[in-house]
Tab-separated table of C-alpha atoms and ligand atoms in Angstrom:
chain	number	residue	atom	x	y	z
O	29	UNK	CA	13.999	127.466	-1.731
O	30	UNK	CA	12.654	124.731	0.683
O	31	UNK	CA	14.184	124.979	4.450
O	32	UNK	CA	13.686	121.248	4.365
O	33	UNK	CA	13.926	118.298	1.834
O	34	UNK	CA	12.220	115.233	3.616
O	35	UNK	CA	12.874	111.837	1.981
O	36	UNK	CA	9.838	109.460	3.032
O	37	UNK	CA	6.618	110.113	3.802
O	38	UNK	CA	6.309	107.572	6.389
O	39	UNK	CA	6.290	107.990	10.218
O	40	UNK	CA	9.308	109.578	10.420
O	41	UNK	CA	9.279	112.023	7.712
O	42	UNK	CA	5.371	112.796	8.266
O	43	UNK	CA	5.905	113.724	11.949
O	44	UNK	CA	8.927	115.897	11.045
O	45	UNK	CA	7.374	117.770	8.121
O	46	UNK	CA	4.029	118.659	10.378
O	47	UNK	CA	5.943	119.791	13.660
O	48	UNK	CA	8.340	121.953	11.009
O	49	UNK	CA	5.670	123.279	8.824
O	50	UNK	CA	2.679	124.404	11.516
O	51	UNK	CA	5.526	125.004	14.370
O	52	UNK	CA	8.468	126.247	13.108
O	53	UNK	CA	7.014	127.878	10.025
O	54	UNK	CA	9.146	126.232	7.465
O	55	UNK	CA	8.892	125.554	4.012
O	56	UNK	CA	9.438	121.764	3.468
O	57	UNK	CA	9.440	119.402	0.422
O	58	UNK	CA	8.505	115.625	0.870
O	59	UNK	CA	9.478	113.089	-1.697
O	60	UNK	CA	8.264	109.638	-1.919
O	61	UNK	CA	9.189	107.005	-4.799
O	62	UNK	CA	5.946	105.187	-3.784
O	63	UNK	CA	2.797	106.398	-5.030
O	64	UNK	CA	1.248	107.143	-1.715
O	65	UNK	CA	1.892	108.638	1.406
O	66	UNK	CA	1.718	106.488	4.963
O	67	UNK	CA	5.001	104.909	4.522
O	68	UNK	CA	4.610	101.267	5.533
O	69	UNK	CA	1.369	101.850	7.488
O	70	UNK	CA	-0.697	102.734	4.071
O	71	UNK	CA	-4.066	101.458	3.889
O	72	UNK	CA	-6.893	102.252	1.636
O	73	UNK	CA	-10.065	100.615	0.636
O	74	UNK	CA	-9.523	97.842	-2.087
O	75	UNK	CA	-11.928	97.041	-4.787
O	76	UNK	CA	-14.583	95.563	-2.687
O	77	UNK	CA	-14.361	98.696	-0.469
O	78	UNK	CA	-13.182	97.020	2.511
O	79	UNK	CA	-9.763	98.957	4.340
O	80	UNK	CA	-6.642	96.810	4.067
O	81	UNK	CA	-3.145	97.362	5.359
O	82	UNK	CA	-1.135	96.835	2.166
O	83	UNK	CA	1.746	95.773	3.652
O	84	UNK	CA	0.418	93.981	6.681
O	85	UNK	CA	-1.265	94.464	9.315
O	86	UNK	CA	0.066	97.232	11.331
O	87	UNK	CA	-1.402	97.529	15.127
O	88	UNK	CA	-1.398	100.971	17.032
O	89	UNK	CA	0.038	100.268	20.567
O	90	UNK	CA	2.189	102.247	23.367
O	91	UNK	CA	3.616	103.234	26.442
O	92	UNK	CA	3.959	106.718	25.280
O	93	UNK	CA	1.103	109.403	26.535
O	94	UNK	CA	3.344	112.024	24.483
O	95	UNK	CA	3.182	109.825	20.986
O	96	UNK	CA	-0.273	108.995	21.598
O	97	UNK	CA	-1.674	112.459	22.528
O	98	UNK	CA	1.098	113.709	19.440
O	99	UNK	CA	-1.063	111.420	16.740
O	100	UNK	CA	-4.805	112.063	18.347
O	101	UNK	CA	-4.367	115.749	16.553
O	102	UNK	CA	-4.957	114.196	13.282
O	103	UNK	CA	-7.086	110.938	14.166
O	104	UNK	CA	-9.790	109.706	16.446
O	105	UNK	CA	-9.340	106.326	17.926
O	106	UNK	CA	-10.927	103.214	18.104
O	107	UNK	CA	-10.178	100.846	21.205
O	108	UNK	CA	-8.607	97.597	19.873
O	109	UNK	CA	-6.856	95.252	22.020
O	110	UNK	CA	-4.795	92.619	19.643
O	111	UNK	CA	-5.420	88.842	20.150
O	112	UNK	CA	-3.516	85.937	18.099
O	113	UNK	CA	-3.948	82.574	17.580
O	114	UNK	CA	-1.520	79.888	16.472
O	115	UNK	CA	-2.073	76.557	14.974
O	116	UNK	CA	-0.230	73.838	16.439
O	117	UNK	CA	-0.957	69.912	16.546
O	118	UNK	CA	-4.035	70.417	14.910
O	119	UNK	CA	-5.514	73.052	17.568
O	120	UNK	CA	-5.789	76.554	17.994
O	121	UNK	CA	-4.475	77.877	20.847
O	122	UNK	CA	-3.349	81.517	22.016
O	123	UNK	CA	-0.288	83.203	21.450
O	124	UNK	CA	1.932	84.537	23.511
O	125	UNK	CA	2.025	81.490	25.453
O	126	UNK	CA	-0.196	81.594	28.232
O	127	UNK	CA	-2.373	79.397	30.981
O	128	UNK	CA	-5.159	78.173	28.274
O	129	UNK	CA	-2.269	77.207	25.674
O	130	UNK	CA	-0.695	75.115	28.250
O	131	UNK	CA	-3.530	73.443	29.353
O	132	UNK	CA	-5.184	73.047	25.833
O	133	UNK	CA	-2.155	71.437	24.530
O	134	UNK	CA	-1.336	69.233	26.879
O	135	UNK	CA	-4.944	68.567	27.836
O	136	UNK	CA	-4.377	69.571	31.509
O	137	UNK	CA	-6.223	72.040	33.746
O	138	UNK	CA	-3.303	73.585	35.731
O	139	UNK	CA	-3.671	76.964	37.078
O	140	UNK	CA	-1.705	79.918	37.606
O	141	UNK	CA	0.447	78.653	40.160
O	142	UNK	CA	0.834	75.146	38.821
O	143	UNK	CA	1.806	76.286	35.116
O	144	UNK	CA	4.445	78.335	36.486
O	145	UNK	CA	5.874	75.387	37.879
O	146	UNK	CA	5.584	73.178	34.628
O	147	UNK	CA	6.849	75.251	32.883
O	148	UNK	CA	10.091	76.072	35.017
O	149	UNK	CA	10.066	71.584	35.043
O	150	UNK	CA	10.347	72.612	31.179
O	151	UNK	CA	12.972	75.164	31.301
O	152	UNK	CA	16.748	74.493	30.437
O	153	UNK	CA	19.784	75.603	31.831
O	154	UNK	CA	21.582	77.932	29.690
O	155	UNK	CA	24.369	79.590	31.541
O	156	UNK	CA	24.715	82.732	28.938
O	157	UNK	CA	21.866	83.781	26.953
O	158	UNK	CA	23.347	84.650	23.451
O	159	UNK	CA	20.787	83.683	20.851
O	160	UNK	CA	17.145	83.412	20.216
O	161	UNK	CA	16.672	80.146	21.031
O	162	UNK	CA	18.290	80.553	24.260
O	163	UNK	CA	15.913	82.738	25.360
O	164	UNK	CA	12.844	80.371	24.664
O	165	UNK	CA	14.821	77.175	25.862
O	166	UNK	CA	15.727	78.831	28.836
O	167	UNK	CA	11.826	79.899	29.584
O	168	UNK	CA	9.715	76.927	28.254
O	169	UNK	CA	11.756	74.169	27.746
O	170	UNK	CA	12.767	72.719	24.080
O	171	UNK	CA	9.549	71.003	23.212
O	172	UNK	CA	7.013	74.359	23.342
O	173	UNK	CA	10.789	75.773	21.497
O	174	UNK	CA	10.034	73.337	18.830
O	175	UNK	CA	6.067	73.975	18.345
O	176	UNK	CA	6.309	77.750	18.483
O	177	UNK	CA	9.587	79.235	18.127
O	178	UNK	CA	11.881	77.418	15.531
O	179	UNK	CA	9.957	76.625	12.573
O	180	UNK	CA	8.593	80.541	12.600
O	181	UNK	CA	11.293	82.020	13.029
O	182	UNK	CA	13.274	79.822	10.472
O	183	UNK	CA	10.567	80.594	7.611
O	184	UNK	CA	10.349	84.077	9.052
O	185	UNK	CA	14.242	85.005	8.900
O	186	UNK	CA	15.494	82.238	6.772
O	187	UNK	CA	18.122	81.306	9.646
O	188	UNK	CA	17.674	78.938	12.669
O	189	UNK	CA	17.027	80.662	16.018
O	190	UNK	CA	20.505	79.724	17.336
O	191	UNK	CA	21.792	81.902	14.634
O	192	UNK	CA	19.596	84.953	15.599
O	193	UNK	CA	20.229	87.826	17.998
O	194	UNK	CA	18.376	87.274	21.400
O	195	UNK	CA	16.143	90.488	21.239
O	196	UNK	CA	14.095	88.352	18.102
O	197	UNK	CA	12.364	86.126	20.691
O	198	UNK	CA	12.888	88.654	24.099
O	199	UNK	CA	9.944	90.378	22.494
O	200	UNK	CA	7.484	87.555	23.089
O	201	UNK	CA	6.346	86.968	26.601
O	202	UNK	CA	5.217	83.673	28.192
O	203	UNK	CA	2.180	84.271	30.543
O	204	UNK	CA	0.748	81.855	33.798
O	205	UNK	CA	-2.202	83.782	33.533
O	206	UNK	CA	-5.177	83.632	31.109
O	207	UNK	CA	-4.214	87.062	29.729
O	208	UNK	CA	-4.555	86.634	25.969
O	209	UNK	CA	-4.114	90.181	24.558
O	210	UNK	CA	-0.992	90.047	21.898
O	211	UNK	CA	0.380	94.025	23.703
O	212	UNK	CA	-0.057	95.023	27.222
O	213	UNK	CA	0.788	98.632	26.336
O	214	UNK	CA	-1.142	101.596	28.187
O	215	UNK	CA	-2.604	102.566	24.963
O	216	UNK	CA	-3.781	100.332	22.065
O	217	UNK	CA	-6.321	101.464	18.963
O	218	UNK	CA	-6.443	101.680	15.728
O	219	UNK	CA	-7.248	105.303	14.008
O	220	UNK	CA	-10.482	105.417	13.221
O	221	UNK	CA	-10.540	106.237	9.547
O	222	UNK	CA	-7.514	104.535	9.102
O	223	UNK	CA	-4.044	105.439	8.865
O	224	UNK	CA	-3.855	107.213	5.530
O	225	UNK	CA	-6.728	109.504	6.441
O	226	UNK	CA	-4.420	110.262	9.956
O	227	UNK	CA	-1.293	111.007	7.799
O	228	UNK	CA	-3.210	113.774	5.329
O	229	UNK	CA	-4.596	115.807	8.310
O	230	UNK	CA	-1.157	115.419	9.471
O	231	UNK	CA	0.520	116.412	5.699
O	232	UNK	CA	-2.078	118.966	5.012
O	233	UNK	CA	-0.257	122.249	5.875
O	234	UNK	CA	0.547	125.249	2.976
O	235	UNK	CA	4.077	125.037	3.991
O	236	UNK	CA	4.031	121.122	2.591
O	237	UNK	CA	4.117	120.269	-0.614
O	238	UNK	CA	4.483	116.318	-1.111
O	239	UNK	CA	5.710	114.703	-4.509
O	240	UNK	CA	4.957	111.399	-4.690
O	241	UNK	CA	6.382	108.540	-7.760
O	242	UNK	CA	9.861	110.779	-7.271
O	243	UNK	CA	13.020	108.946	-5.707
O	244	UNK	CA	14.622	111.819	-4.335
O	245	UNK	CA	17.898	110.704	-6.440
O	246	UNK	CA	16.010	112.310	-9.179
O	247	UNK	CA	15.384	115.974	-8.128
O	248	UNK	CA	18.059	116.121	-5.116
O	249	UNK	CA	20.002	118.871	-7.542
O	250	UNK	CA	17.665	120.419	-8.668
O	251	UNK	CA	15.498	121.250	-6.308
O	252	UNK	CA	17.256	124.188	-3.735
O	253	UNK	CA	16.946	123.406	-0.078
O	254	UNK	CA	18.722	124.307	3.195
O	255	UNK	CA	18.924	120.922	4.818
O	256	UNK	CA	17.615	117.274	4.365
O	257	UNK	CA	15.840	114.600	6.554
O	258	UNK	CA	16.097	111.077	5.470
O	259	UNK	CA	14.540	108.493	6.005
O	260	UNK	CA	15.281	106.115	3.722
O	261	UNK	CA	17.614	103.336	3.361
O	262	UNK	CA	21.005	104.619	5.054
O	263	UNK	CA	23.360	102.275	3.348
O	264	UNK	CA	21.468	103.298	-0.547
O	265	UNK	CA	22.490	106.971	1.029
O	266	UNK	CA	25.682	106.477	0.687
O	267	UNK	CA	25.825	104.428	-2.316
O	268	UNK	CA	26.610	100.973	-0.499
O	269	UNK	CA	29.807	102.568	-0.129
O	270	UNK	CA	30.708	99.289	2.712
O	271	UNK	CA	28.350	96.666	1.272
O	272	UNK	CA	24.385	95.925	1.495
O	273	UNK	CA	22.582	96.165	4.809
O	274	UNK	CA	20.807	92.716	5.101
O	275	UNK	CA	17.098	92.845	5.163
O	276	UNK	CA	14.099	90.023	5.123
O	277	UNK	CA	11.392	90.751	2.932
O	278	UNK	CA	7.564	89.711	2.782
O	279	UNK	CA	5.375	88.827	0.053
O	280	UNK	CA	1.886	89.856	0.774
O	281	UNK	CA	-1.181	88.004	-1.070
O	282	UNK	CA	-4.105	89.699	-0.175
O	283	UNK	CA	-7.588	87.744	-0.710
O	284	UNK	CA	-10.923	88.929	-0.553
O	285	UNK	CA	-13.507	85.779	0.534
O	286	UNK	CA	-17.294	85.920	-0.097
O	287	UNK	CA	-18.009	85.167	3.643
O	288	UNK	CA	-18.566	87.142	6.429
O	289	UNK	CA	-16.143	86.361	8.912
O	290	UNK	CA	-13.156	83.986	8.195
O	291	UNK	CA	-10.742	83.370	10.865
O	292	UNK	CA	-11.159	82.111	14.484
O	293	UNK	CA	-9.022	85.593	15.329
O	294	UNK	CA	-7.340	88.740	14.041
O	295	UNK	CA	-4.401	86.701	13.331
O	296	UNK	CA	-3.468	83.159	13.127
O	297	UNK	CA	-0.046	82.021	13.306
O	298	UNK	CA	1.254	79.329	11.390
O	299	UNK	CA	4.689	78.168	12.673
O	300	UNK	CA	5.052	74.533	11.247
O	301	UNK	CA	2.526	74.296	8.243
O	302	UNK	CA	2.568	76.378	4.959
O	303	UNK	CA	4.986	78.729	3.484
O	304	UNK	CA	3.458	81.624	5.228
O	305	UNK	CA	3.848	82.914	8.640
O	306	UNK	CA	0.506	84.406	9.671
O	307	UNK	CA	-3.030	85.037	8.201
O	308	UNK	CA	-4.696	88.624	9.102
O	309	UNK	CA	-8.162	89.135	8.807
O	310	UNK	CA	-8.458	93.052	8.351
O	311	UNK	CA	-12.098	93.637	9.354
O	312	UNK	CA	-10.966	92.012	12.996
O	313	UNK	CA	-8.783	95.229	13.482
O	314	UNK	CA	-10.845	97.972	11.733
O	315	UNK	CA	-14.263	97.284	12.727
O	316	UNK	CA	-15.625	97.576	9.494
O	317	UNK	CA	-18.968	95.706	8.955
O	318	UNK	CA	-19.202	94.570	5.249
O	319	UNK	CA	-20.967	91.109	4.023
O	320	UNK	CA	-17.321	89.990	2.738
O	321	UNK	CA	-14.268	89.731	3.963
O	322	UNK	CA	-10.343	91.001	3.097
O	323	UNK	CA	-7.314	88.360	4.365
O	324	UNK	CA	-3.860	88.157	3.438
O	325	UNK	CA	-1.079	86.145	3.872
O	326	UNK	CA	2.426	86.483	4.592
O	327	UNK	CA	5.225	84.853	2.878
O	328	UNK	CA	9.062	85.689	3.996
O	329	UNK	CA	11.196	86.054	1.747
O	330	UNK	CA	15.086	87.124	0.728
O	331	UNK	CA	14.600	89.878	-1.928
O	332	UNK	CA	12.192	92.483	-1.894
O	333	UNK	CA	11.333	95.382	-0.142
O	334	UNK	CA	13.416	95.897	3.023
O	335	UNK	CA	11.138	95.106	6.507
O	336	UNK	CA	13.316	93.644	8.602
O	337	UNK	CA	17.238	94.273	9.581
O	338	UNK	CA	18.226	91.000	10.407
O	339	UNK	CA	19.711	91.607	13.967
O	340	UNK	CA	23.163	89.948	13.794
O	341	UNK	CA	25.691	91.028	15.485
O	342	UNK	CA	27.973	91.940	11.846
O	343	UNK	CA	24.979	93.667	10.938
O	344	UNK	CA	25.471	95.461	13.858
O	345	UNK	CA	28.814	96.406	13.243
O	346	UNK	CA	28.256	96.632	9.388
O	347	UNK	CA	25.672	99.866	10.643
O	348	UNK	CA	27.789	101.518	12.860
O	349	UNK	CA	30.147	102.458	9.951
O	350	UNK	CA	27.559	103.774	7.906
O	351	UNK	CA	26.461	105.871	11.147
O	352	UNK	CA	29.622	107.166	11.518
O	353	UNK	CA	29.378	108.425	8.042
O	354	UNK	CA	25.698	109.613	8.341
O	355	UNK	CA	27.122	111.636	11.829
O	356	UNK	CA	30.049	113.396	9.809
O	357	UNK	CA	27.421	114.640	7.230
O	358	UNK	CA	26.463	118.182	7.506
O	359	UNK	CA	22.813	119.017	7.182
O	360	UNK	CA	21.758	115.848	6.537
O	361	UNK	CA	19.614	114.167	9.513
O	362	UNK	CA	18.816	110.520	9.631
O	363	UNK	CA	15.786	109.130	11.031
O	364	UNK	CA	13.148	105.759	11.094
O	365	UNK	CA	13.651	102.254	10.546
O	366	UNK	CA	15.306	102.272	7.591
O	367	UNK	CA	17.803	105.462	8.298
O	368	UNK	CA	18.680	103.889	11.676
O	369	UNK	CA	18.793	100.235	10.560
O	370	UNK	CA	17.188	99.007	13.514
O	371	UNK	CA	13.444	97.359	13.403
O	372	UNK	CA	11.108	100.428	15.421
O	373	UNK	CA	7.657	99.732	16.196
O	374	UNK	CA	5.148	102.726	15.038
O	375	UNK	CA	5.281	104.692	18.089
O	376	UNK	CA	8.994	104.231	18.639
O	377	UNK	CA	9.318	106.434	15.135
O	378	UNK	CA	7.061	108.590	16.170
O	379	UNK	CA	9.204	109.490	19.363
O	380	UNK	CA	12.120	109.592	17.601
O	381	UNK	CA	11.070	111.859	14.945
O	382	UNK	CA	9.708	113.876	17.929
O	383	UNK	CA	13.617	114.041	19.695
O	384	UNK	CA	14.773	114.882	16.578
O	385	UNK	CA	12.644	117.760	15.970
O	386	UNK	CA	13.378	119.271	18.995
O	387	UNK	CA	16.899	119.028	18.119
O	388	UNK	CA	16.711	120.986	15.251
O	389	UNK	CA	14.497	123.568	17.002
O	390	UNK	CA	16.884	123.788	19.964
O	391	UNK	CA	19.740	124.435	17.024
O	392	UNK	CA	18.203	126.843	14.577
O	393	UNK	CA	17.648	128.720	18.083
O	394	UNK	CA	20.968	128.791	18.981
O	395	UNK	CA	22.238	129.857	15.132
O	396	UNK	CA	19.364	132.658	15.698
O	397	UNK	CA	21.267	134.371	19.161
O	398	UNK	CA	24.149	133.508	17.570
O	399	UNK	CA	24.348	135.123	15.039
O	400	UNK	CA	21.226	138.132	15.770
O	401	UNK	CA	23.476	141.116	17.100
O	402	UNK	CA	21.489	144.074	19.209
O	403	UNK	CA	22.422	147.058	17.256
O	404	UNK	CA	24.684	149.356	20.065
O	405	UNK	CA	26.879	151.874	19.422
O	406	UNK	CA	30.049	154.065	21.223
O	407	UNK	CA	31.789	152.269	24.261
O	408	UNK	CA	28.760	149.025	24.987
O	409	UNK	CA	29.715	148.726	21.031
O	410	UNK	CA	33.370	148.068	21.620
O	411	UNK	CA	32.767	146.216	24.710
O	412	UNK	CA	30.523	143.772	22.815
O	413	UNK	CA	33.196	143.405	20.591
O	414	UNK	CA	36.067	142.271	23.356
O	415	UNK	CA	33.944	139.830	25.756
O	416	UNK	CA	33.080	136.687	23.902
O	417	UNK	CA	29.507	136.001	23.703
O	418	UNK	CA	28.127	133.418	25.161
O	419	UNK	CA	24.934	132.267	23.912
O	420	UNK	CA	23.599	130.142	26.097
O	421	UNK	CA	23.415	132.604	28.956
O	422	UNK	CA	21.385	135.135	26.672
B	513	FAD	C1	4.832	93.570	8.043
B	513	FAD	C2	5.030	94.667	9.046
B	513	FAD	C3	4.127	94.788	10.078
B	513	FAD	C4	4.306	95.808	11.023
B	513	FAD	N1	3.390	95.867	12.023
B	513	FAD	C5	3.519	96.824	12.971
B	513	FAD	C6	2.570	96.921	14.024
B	513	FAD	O1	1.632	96.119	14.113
B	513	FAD	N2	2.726	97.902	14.930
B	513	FAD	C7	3.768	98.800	14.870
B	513	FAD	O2	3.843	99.694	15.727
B	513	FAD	N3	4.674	98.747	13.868
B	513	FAD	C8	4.575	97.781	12.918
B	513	FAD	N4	5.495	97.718	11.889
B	513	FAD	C9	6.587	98.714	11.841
B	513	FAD	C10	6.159	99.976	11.081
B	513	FAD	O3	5.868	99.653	9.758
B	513	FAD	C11	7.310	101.006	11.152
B	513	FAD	O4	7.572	101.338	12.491
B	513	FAD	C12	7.017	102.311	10.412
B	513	FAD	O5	6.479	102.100	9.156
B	513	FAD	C13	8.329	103.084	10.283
B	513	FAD	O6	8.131	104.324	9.663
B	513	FAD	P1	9.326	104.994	8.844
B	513	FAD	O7	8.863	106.330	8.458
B	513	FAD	O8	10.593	104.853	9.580
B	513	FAD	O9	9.521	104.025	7.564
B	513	FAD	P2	8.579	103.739	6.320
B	513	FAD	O10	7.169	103.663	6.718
B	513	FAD	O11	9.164	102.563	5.619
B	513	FAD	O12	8.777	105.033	5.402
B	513	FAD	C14	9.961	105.266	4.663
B	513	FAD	C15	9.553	105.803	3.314
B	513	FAD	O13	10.723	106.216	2.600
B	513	FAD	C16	10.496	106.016	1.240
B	513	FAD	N5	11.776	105.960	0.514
B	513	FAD	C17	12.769	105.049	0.673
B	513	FAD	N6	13.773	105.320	-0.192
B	513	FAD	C18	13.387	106.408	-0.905
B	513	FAD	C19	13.998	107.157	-1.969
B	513	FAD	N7	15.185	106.801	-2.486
B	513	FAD	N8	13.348	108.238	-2.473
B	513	FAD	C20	12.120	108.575	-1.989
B	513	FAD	N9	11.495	107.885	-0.993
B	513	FAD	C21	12.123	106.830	-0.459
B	513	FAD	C22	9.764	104.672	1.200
B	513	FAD	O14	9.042	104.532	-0.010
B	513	FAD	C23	8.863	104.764	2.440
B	513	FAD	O15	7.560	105.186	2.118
B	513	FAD	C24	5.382	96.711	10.946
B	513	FAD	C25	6.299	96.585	9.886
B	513	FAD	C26	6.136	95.574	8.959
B	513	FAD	C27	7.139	95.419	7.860
């Protein structure tokens, strides 16, 4: 009998089965139909021995001094502060937006002060700020819209900006300084052997056994437990009971090249040439010194493996009946990207598997002085039987 079933061994379902198994003491079972653990952040060493992210690249960052110090049991760190690049009118120029893009675009030398003003010269009016491309418009102006924002985020979501939920484009800042770091998060680095290597220290525990190749559909009655976390898809939980959850996919194409170093920075953005969106070079982020070098590219696509929950607001809506149903299931908890429909960075899992562990802990407490009785007999016996206990004041 496990105390746990865990469905995913991803973020989510990695943080919960460590803090259960070397904290709580319990037994726990975690089932993944891939064929390795890490979730979306898997990476491993392809045939040329250089360490790839296999389904893109995935950059440690956060505010968090809880997550961070949480993950630093299992990993060492190394310092990494993300830069991007994207290609536009011929020219390579950083993104976020920033004092050098400005000025290498337009072939000015403004500084801080004086982009701040071009740019508000650029800015629209837009009394109520609905969409995505409100929020650039009303920023930068239409014309740095049109060479940044809307052909990206067209070939990245397969829908216009001014179809889009605003928080798509509130992510990206627009700097008047020369600041040309991607995060400004208190802590950004990658783990220094890589995040698979991070997630067995974290999975290696003789209370956890993992089974990977296994959708859970396939042992969930056979295998006794007491409760289950899940962190898969939410709306596949309950048999798309009100309809598919919508989701944009990727298609990676990962290339090795026989050259040292390929591209001008980690990443290069692509928003109005090619099919695909971005170009990572891996050894940028890991450090790794090798003679070749491992890219790949990023095409967006419809069908595939689910990445993103396109935020709309009947999405939205579409989710908060499946959460209803998810809340009104007994001993069944729902957790990560997938489980809560909603597009988390790394760290944001992290901290919510973290609440949620808590959670349980706080509950199995309160089941324990519940329902553990001192043994008393003759009149403190009877009494304990007429005053209602109350557990919280135990
Ligand atoms: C292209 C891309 C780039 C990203 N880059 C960054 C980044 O730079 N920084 C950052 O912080 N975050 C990044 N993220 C987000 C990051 O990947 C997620 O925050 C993280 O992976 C979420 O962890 P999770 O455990 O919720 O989900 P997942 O990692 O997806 O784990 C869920 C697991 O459940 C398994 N599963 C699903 N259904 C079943 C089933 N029926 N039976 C058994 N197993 C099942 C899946 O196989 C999967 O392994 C990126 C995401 C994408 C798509």
């Amino acid at each position: 009998m496990f105390d746990y079933l865990i469905v995913g061994a991803g973020f989510a379902g990695s943080v919960l089965a460590e803090r259960l198994a070397t904290r709580s003491n319990k037994k726990v079972l975690v089932v993944d139909k891939r064929n390795h653990i890490a979730g979306n952040a898997y990476d491993h060493y392809n045939e040329e021995g250089i360490l790839v992210h296999k389904y893109g690249p995935h950059i440690f960052h956060t505010n968090s001094k809880d997550v961070f110090e949480y993950l630093s049991n299992f990993t060492d760190w190394r310092p990494y502060e993300h830069r991007v690049l994207a290609s536009v009118d011929g020219q390579l120029v950083p993104m976020p937006i920033n004092l050098d893009t400005i000025n290498k675009l337009y072939g000015l030398s403004l500084n801080s002060f004086e982009v701040e003003q071009f740019l508000e010269s650029l800015a629209e009016q837009v009394p109520v700020i609905k969409t995505s491309e409100d929020v650039v418009v009303s920023k930068v102006g239409r014309e740095l819209y049109e060479k940044f924002f809307r052909n990206y985020t067209r070939k990245q979501w397969g829908m216009d900006p001014s179809e889009l939920d605003k928080s798509v484009t509130s992510r990206v800042p627009t700097r008047t300084n020369r600041d040309d770091r991607y995060f400004t998060d208190t802590y950004q680095a990658m783990p220094l052997h890589g995040y698979t290597r991070m997630f067995e220290r974290m999975l290696d525990h003789p209370n956890i056994k993992v089974m990977l190749n296994t959708d859970y559909h396939d042992i969930v009655d056979f295998i006794p437990f007491k409760e289950m976390i899940f962190s898969g898809p939410v709306d596949e939980y309950f048999d798309f009971k009100y309809g598919k959850l919508p989701y944009r996919s990727l298609e990676f194409k990962h290339e090795t090249l026989n050259t040292e170093n390929y591209l001008a920075a980690p990443v290069v953005n692509y928003p109005n040439d090619n099919l695909y969106t971005r170009i990572t070079e891996f050894k940028a982020l890991t450090g790794q010194k090798h003679p070749k070098t491992s890219i790949v590219y990023e095409y967006p696509k419809a069908e595939g493996d689910p990445y993103y929950p396109v935020p709309r607001l009947e999405n939205a809506e579409l989710y908060n009946k499946y959460k209803k149903l998810a809340d009104e299931t007994p001993n069944v908890h729902f957790v990560g990207r997938l489980a809560t429909y909603k597009y988390y960075n790394m760290d944001q899992v992290v901290a919510q598997a973290l609440t949620l562990y808590k959670k349980l802990t706080e509950k199995s407490e309160e089941v324990q002085k519940a329902t553990v009785k001192p043994t008393i007999t003759g009149s403190a016996a009877i009494l304990d039987k007429l005053v209602p206990r109350d557990p919280a004041k135990e």
